[in-house]
Amino acid sequence: MKYDLIFEGGGAKGMVLVGAFQEFEQRGHTFDRLLGTSAGAITATLLAAGYSSQEMLAALNEHDKNGLPVFTSFMGEPAAFDKSAIQASALFGLLHNNNSPFVPDFIENRLDNGIVTLLAQQPQLRHLFSFIEHGGWYSAQGFVVWLQRKLNEGLVNGKPRAFSQLSLADFYKATSIDLTLIASDTTDGRMLVLNHRTAPQCPLVAAVRMSMNIPFVWPEVEWEASWGLYRGRDITNHTVVDGGLLSNFPIELFVSGEPDVTAVMGPKQERNVLGCLIDEALPVQGSALPASRGFSLGTLRTVQRIERLIDTAVSGHDKMVIEAFAQLVVRLPAKGYGTTEFNMSDARRLALVTAGQQTMHQYFEALATTATPRGEAPAEDEQVIRMADRAAIRLLAE
């Protein structure tokens, strides 16, 4: 059976999606359109690039030369900032414009320069400078390098993969897979629905990088002029972050058949829709305790408050849609796993992947015993469909 697939975001918890797809694939199911946010965007992109569940499982088990999970590089140390970046920084401006009447200007200027240079160039302090100036504690370069390598690695349909430098339009031409990634434009306060229709010139890697860009964890991404227009609008220099900031699970974009929606998402080829939701309330059987990680950005109380505000704002919308289309959603367990736990042990990762596989198995077993196919959108419920239409149009307008 062929499905339109939606993959929710969840950072490192997104590894559970690989287990879910393993079961999906083993049952002989295939997909038409793919939609992903954040970690779900990574999964959707690899599937569009022809990755099998076995190839993705192999990627999860990669280790670097030091024996650490390769995903630890996703939380990289920011590179040293040059002098021009330091002098143009808001922090330097703040120090420079706040003169002390008791300190001579030439001494104060040297102190200001010294403080900011120390923050920007000392390895242990660059995180703070990056957080203040670019909105992210870690560098995302390790992720970009990994994704580019994966998009150029192995074979698909008997030919070498060579996707890392392609735009969304060129990627669609090369694969014929209808891929959509969700991001958030914080300059306009709008959701970005990135695909070959809406942003054809946008690089594929940049689209994934924007979608997975967890606020405060990685620096904001600025839309570059060379990436072209978004839905006919110039958004050059707009700052873009994780799609989950506005909607982490926009299943209504696949359910709605409204012309304004299909103009962005493409026509519905299949009635079957399946959403893979990461549920942090469901326990993962057999999971080991997480290793002590020392300092984590998530331990800062200010960051925790902001995360709660974002979760509250987003979950209200997503919860309404999820409840309306509960029969189209498989809830994948991830309780006790951290969004930025990319350094999880092999045992914890295996438990998470296995939980995804088992939960998807249970979903399809229950579906097989249901008189009405649970994988089909409830077309007979006109009220629910109208709600999906309204929700989808509102998302595209925001």
Coordinates of C-alpha atoms in Angstrom, one line a residue:
M1 CA 0.0 0.0 0.0
K2 CA 1.2 3.5 -0.8
Y3 CA 1.1 6.3 1.8
D4 CA 1.7 10.0 2.1
L5 CA 4.1 10.1 5.1
I6 CA 4.6 12.8 7.8
F7 CA 7.5 12.7 10.2
E8 CA 7.5 14.8 13.3
G9 CA 10.5 16.6 14.7
G10 CA 12.2 15.8 18.0
G11 CA 15.9 16.2 17.7
A12 CA 17.8 13.1 18.8
K13 CA 14.5 11.4 19.6
G14 CA 13.9 11.3 15.9
M15 CA 16.0 8.1 15.8
V16 CA 12.8 6.3 16.7
L17 CA 11.5 7.2 13.2
V18 CA 14.1 4.8 11.7
G19 CA 12.7 1.9 13.6
A20 CA 9.1 2.8 12.6
F21 CA 10.1 3.0 8.9
Q22 CA 11.9 -0.4 9.2
E23 CA 8.6 -2.0 10.0
F24 CA 6.8 0.0 7.3
E25 CA 9.3 -1.1 4.7
Q26 CA 9.3 -4.8 5.8
R27 CA 5.5 -4.9 5.3
G28 CA 6.0 -3.9 1.7
H29 CA 4.5 -0.4 1.9
T30 CA 5.7 2.4 -0.2
F31 CA 5.3 6.2 -0.1
D32 CA 4.3 9.0 -2.4
R33 CA 4.7 12.4 -0.8
L34 CA 7.0 13.0 2.1
L35 CA 6.6 15.8 4.7
G36 CA 9.1 16.3 7.6
T37 CA 9.9 18.8 10.3
S38 CA 13.3 19.0 12.1
A39 CA 14.5 15.5 12.8
G40 CA 11.6 14.4 10.6
A41 CA 13.0 16.5 7.8
I42 CA 16.3 14.5 8.0
T43 CA 14.4 11.2 7.8
A44 CA 12.2 12.4 5.0
T45 CA 15.2 13.6 3.0
L46 CA 17.1 10.4 3.3
L47 CA 14.1 8.4 2.2
A48 CA 13.7 10.7 -0.8
A49 CA 17.4 10.1 -1.6
G50 CA 16.6 6.4 -1.8
Y51 CA 17.8 5.2 1.6
S52 CA 16.5 1.9 2.8
S53 CA 15.8 1.2 6.5
Q54 CA 18.9 -0.9 6.6
E55 CA 21.1 2.0 5.3
M56 CA 19.5 4.3 7.8
L57 CA 20.1 1.9 10.6
A58 CA 23.8 1.6 9.6
A59 CA 24.0 5.4 9.6
L60 CA 22.7 5.5 13.2
N61 CA 25.4 3.0 14.3
E62 CA 28.3 5.0 12.8
H63 CA 31.1 6.0 15.2
D64 CA 34.0 8.4 14.7
K65 CA 37.7 7.6 15.1
N66 CA 37.4 8.1 18.8
G67 CA 34.7 5.6 19.2
L68 CA 32.0 8.2 19.8
P69 CA 28.6 8.2 18.0
V70 CA 29.1 10.3 14.8
F71 CA 26.1 12.4 15.9
T72 CA 28.1 14.0 18.7
S73 CA 29.7 16.1 16.0
F74 CA 26.2 17.8 15.6
M75 CA 26.9 19.6 18.8
G76 CA 30.1 21.2 17.6
E77 CA 32.3 23.9 19.0
P78 CA 31.9 27.2 17.2
A79 CA 34.9 28.2 15.1
A80 CA 36.9 31.3 16.1
F81 CA 35.4 34.6 15.0
D82 CA 37.5 37.1 13.1
K83 CA 38.2 40.7 14.1
S84 CA 35.5 42.2 11.8
A85 CA 32.8 39.9 13.2
I86 CA 33.9 40.9 16.7
Q87 CA 33.8 44.6 16.0
A88 CA 30.4 44.3 14.3
S89 CA 28.9 42.3 17.2
A90 CA 26.1 43.6 19.3
L91 CA 28.1 42.7 22.4
F92 CA 31.0 44.9 21.4
G93 CA 28.6 47.7 20.6
L94 CA 27.0 47.4 24.1
L95 CA 30.3 47.6 25.8
H96 CA 31.6 50.3 23.6
N97 CA 28.5 52.5 24.1
N98 CA 28.4 52.2 27.9
N99 CA 31.2 54.5 29.1
S100 CA 32.3 54.6 32.7
P101 CA 33.0 58.1 33.9
F102 CA 35.8 56.8 36.2
V103 CA 37.8 55.0 33.5
P104 CA 39.7 56.8 30.7
D105 CA 38.4 56.1 27.2
F106 CA 41.6 54.6 25.9
I107 CA 41.7 52.1 28.8
E108 CA 38.0 51.3 28.5
N109 CA 38.3 50.7 24.8
R110 CA 41.2 48.3 25.4
L111 CA 39.1 46.5 28.0
D112 CA 36.1 46.3 25.8
N113 CA 38.2 44.8 23.0
G114 CA 39.9 42.4 25.3
I115 CA 36.6 41.1 26.8
V116 CA 34.9 40.5 23.4
T117 CA 38.0 39.0 21.8
L118 CA 38.3 36.6 24.7
L119 CA 34.7 35.5 24.3
A120 CA 35.0 35.1 20.6
Q121 CA 38.3 33.3 20.3
Q122 CA 38.8 31.2 23.5
P123 CA 37.4 27.7 22.8
Q124 CA 35.6 27.5 26.1
L125 CA 33.9 30.9 25.7
R126 CA 33.0 30.9 22.0
H127 CA 29.8 29.1 22.8
L128 CA 28.6 32.1 24.8
F129 CA 29.6 34.5 22.0
S130 CA 27.8 32.4 19.4
F131 CA 24.7 32.2 21.6
I132 CA 24.6 36.0 22.1
E133 CA 25.4 37.0 18.6
H134 CA 23.9 34.2 16.4
G135 CA 21.2 32.6 18.6
G136 CA 22.9 29.2 19.0
W137 CA 25.2 27.6 21.5
Y138 CA 26.7 25.0 19.2
S139 CA 28.0 24.9 15.6
A140 CA 25.9 22.9 13.1
Q141 CA 28.8 22.4 10.7
G142 CA 29.3 18.8 11.8
F143 CA 25.7 18.1 10.8
V144 CA 26.1 19.8 7.4
V145 CA 29.2 17.8 6.7
W146 CA 27.5 14.6 7.7
L147 CA 24.4 15.3 5.6
Q148 CA 26.4 16.2 2.5
R149 CA 28.3 12.9 2.9
K150 CA 25.1 10.9 3.2
L151 CA 23.6 12.5 0.2
N152 CA 26.7 11.5 -1.9
E153 CA 27.2 8.0 -0.4
G154 CA 26.1 4.7 -1.8
L155 CA 24.0 3.8 -4.7
V156 CA 20.3 4.5 -5.6
N157 CA 18.8 2.6 -8.6
G158 CA 22.2 1.3 -9.5
K159 CA 23.7 4.8 -9.7
P160 CA 25.9 6.7 -7.3
R161 CA 24.1 9.2 -5.1
A162 CA 25.2 12.8 -6.0
F163 CA 22.6 15.0 -4.3
S164 CA 24.4 17.2 -1.8
Q165 CA 24.8 20.2 -4.2
L166 CA 21.3 20.1 -5.7
S167 CA 18.5 22.6 -5.3
L168 CA 15.1 21.5 -4.3
A169 CA 14.0 21.7 -7.9
D170 CA 17.0 19.7 -9.2
F171 CA 16.6 17.1 -6.4
Y172 CA 13.0 16.5 -7.5
K173 CA 14.1 16.1 -11.1
A174 CA 16.7 13.6 -10.0
T175 CA 14.5 11.5 -7.8
S176 CA 10.8 12.3 -8.8
I177 CA 10.1 12.2 -5.0
D178 CA 7.7 14.9 -3.7
L179 CA 9.6 16.1 -0.6
T180 CA 8.4 19.0 1.6
L181 CA 10.3 20.3 4.7
I182 CA 8.9 22.7 7.3
A183 CA 10.9 25.7 8.7
S184 CA 10.0 28.9 10.5
D185 CA 10.8 32.4 9.3
T186 CA 11.3 34.4 12.5
T187 CA 11.6 37.7 10.6
D188 CA 8.1 37.5 9.2
G189 CA 6.7 35.1 11.8
R190 CA 5.6 32.7 9.1
M191 CA 5.9 29.0 8.5
L192 CA 8.0 28.1 5.4
V193 CA 6.8 25.1 3.4
L194 CA 9.9 24.2 1.4
N195 CA 9.7 22.1 -1.7
H196 CA 10.4 22.3 -5.5
R197 CA 7.2 24.4 -6.0
T198 CA 7.7 27.0 -3.3
A199 CA 11.5 27.5 -3.2
P200 CA 12.9 25.8 -6.3
Q201 CA 16.4 27.4 -6.1
C202 CA 16.9 26.7 -2.3
P203 CA 19.7 24.2 -1.8
L204 CA 18.4 20.8 -0.4
V205 CA 21.0 20.8 2.4
A206 CA 20.1 24.4 3.4
A207 CA 16.5 23.4 3.6
V208 CA 17.2 20.5 5.9
R209 CA 19.6 22.7 7.9
M210 CA 16.8 25.3 8.4
S211 CA 14.2 22.8 9.3
M212 CA 16.3 21.1 12.0
N213 CA 17.6 24.3 13.5
I214 CA 16.5 24.0 17.1
P215 CA 16.4 27.5 18.6
F216 CA 19.3 28.4 21.0
V217 CA 21.0 25.1 20.1
W218 CA 22.3 26.0 16.6
P219 CA 22.8 29.5 15.1
E220 CA 19.9 31.0 13.1
V221 CA 20.2 30.6 9.3
E222 CA 19.9 33.7 7.1
W223 CA 18.2 33.2 3.8
E224 CA 20.7 33.9 1.0
A225 CA 19.9 35.9 -2.1
S226 CA 21.2 33.0 -4.3
W227 CA 18.5 30.8 -2.8
G228 CA 15.9 32.7 -4.9
L229 CA 12.3 33.5 -3.9
Y230 CA 10.0 31.8 -1.5
R231 CA 6.5 31.5 -3.0
G232 CA 7.3 34.5 -5.2
R233 CA 8.6 36.7 -2.3
D234 CA 12.1 37.9 -1.6
I235 CA 13.0 36.8 1.9
T236 CA 16.8 37.5 1.6
N237 CA 18.4 37.9 5.0
H238 CA 15.3 36.6 6.9
T239 CA 16.3 34.5 9.8
V240 CA 15.0 30.9 9.8
V241 CA 14.9 28.3 12.5
D242 CA 13.3 24.9 13.3
G243 CA 9.9 24.3 11.7
G244 CA 8.6 23.0 15.0
L245 CA 8.5 26.5 16.3
L246 CA 5.2 27.0 14.4
S247 CA 4.0 23.4 13.7
N248 CA 5.8 20.2 14.4
F249 CA 3.2 17.9 12.9
P250 CA 1.2 19.7 10.1
I251 CA -0.7 16.5 8.9
E252 CA -3.5 18.7 7.7
L253 CA -1.3 19.8 4.7
F254 CA -1.7 16.2 3.4
V255 CA -5.3 15.7 4.4
S256 CA -6.7 18.9 2.8
G257 CA -7.6 19.0 -0.8
E258 CA -8.2 22.7 -1.0
P259 CA -6.8 24.3 -4.2
D260 CA -4.7 26.8 -2.2
V261 CA -3.2 23.9 -0.3
T262 CA -2.6 21.5 -3.2
A263 CA -1.0 24.4 -5.1
V264 CA 1.8 24.3 -2.5
M265 CA 1.8 20.6 -1.6
G266 CA 0.9 19.1 -4.9
P267 CA -2.2 17.0 -5.8
K268 CA -3.3 14.2 -3.6
Q269 CA -2.4 10.9 -5.4
E270 CA -3.2 8.6 -2.5
R271 CA -6.0 8.6 0.1
N272 CA -3.7 6.9 2.6
V273 CA -2.0 9.2 5.0
L274 CA 0.3 8.1 7.9
G275 CA 1.8 10.4 10.5
C276 CA 4.7 9.4 12.7
L277 CA 4.4 11.2 15.9
I278 CA 7.1 11.2 18.6
D279 CA 5.3 10.9 21.9
E280 CA 7.4 11.8 25.0
A281 CA 4.7 10.4 27.3
L282 CA 5.1 6.8 26.1
P283 CA 7.9 4.8 27.8
V284 CA 10.6 3.0 25.9
Q285 CA 11.0 -0.5 27.0
G286 CA 14.5 -1.7 27.8
S287 CA 16.1 1.7 27.6
A288 CA 19.2 2.2 29.8
L289 CA 19.7 5.3 31.8
P290 CA 21.3 8.2 30.0
A291 CA 24.9 8.9 30.6
S292 CA 25.8 12.0 32.6
R293 CA 26.5 14.8 30.2
G294 CA 27.7 17.6 32.5
F295 CA 26.6 21.0 31.4
S296 CA 23.8 21.1 28.9
L297 CA 22.1 24.1 27.4
G298 CA 18.8 22.7 28.4
T299 CA 19.7 23.0 32.1
L300 CA 19.5 26.8 31.9
R301 CA 16.3 27.9 33.5
T302 CA 15.8 30.7 31.0
V303 CA 16.0 28.3 28.1
Q304 CA 13.6 25.9 29.9
R305 CA 11.0 28.7 30.3
I306 CA 11.2 29.6 26.6
E307 CA 10.9 26.0 25.6
R308 CA 7.8 25.6 27.7
L309 CA 6.3 28.7 26.1
I310 CA 7.1 27.5 22.6
D311 CA 5.7 24.0 23.4
T312 CA 2.5 25.5 24.7
A313 CA 2.0 27.7 21.7
V314 CA 2.7 25.0 19.2
S315 CA 1.0 22.0 20.9
G316 CA -2.4 23.8 21.1
H317 CA -2.6 23.8 17.3
D318 CA -1.0 20.4 16.6
K319 CA -3.0 18.7 19.4
M320 CA -6.3 19.7 17.8
V321 CA -5.3 18.3 14.4
I322 CA -3.8 15.2 15.9
E323 CA -6.9 14.4 17.8
A324 CA -9.1 14.9 14.8
F325 CA -7.0 12.5 12.7
A326 CA -6.0 10.1 15.4
Q327 CA -6.6 7.1 13.1
L328 CA -3.9 8.4 10.8
V329 CA -1.3 8.8 13.5
V330 CA 1.1 6.2 15.0
R331 CA 2.5 7.4 18.4
L332 CA 6.1 6.4 18.8
P333 CA 7.5 6.2 22.3
A334 CA 10.4 8.5 23.4
K335 CA 9.9 9.1 27.1
G336 CA 13.2 9.9 28.9
Y337 CA 15.1 10.8 25.8
G338 CA 16.5 14.3 25.3
T339 CA 16.1 16.4 22.2
T340 CA 19.9 17.1 22.1
E341 CA 21.0 13.6 23.3
F342 CA 23.0 12.9 20.2
N343 CA 25.7 11.2 22.3
M344 CA 23.3 8.5 23.6
S345 CA 24.8 5.0 24.1
D346 CA 24.4 2.2 21.7
A347 CA 22.1 0.5 24.1
R348 CA 19.8 3.5 24.5
R349 CA 19.7 4.1 20.7
L350 CA 18.9 0.4 20.0
A351 CA 16.1 0.5 22.6
L352 CA 14.6 3.6 20.9
V353 CA 14.8 2.2 17.4
T354 CA 13.3 -1.1 18.6
A355 CA 10.5 0.7 20.2
G356 CA 9.7 2.5 17.0
Q357 CA 9.7 -0.8 15.1
Q358 CA 7.5 -2.5 17.6
T359 CA 5.0 0.3 17.8
M360 CA 4.6 0.5 14.1
H361 CA 4.1 -3.3 14.1
Q362 CA 1.3 -2.9 16.6
Y363 CA -0.3 -0.1 14.6
F364 CA -0.5 -2.2 11.4
E365 CA -1.7 -5.2 13.3
A366 CA -4.5 -3.2 14.8
L367 CA -5.2 -1.7 11.4
A368 CA -5.6 -5.1 9.9
T369 CA -8.4 -6.1 12.3
T370 CA -10.3 -2.8 11.9
A371 CA -13.4 -3.0 9.6
T372 CA -12.8 0.6 8.3
P373 CA -9.2 1.2 7.0
R374 CA -7.6 3.4 9.6
G375 CA -4.9 4.6 7.1
E376 CA -7.5 6.4 5.0
A377 CA -8.4 10.0 5.6
P378 CA -12.0 10.1 6.9
A379 CA -13.6 11.5 3.8
E380 CA -17.0 10.7 5.1
D381 CA -16.7 13.1 8.0
E382 CA -17.2 16.4 6.2
Q383 CA -16.8 18.4 9.4
V384 CA -13.4 17.0 10.1
I385 CA -12.3 17.6 6.5
R386 CA -13.4 21.2 6.7
M387 CA -11.5 21.6 9.9
A388 CA -8.4 20.3 8.1
D389 CA -8.9 22.6 5.2
R390 CA -9.2 25.6 7.5
A391 CA -6.2 24.6 9.6
A392 CA -4.0 24.0 6.5
I393 CA -5.0 27.3 4.9
R394 CA -4.3 29.1 8.2
L395 CA -0.9 27.5 8.4
L396 CA 0.1 28.6 4.9
A397 CA -1.1 32.1 5.6
E398 CA 0.8 32.5 8.9

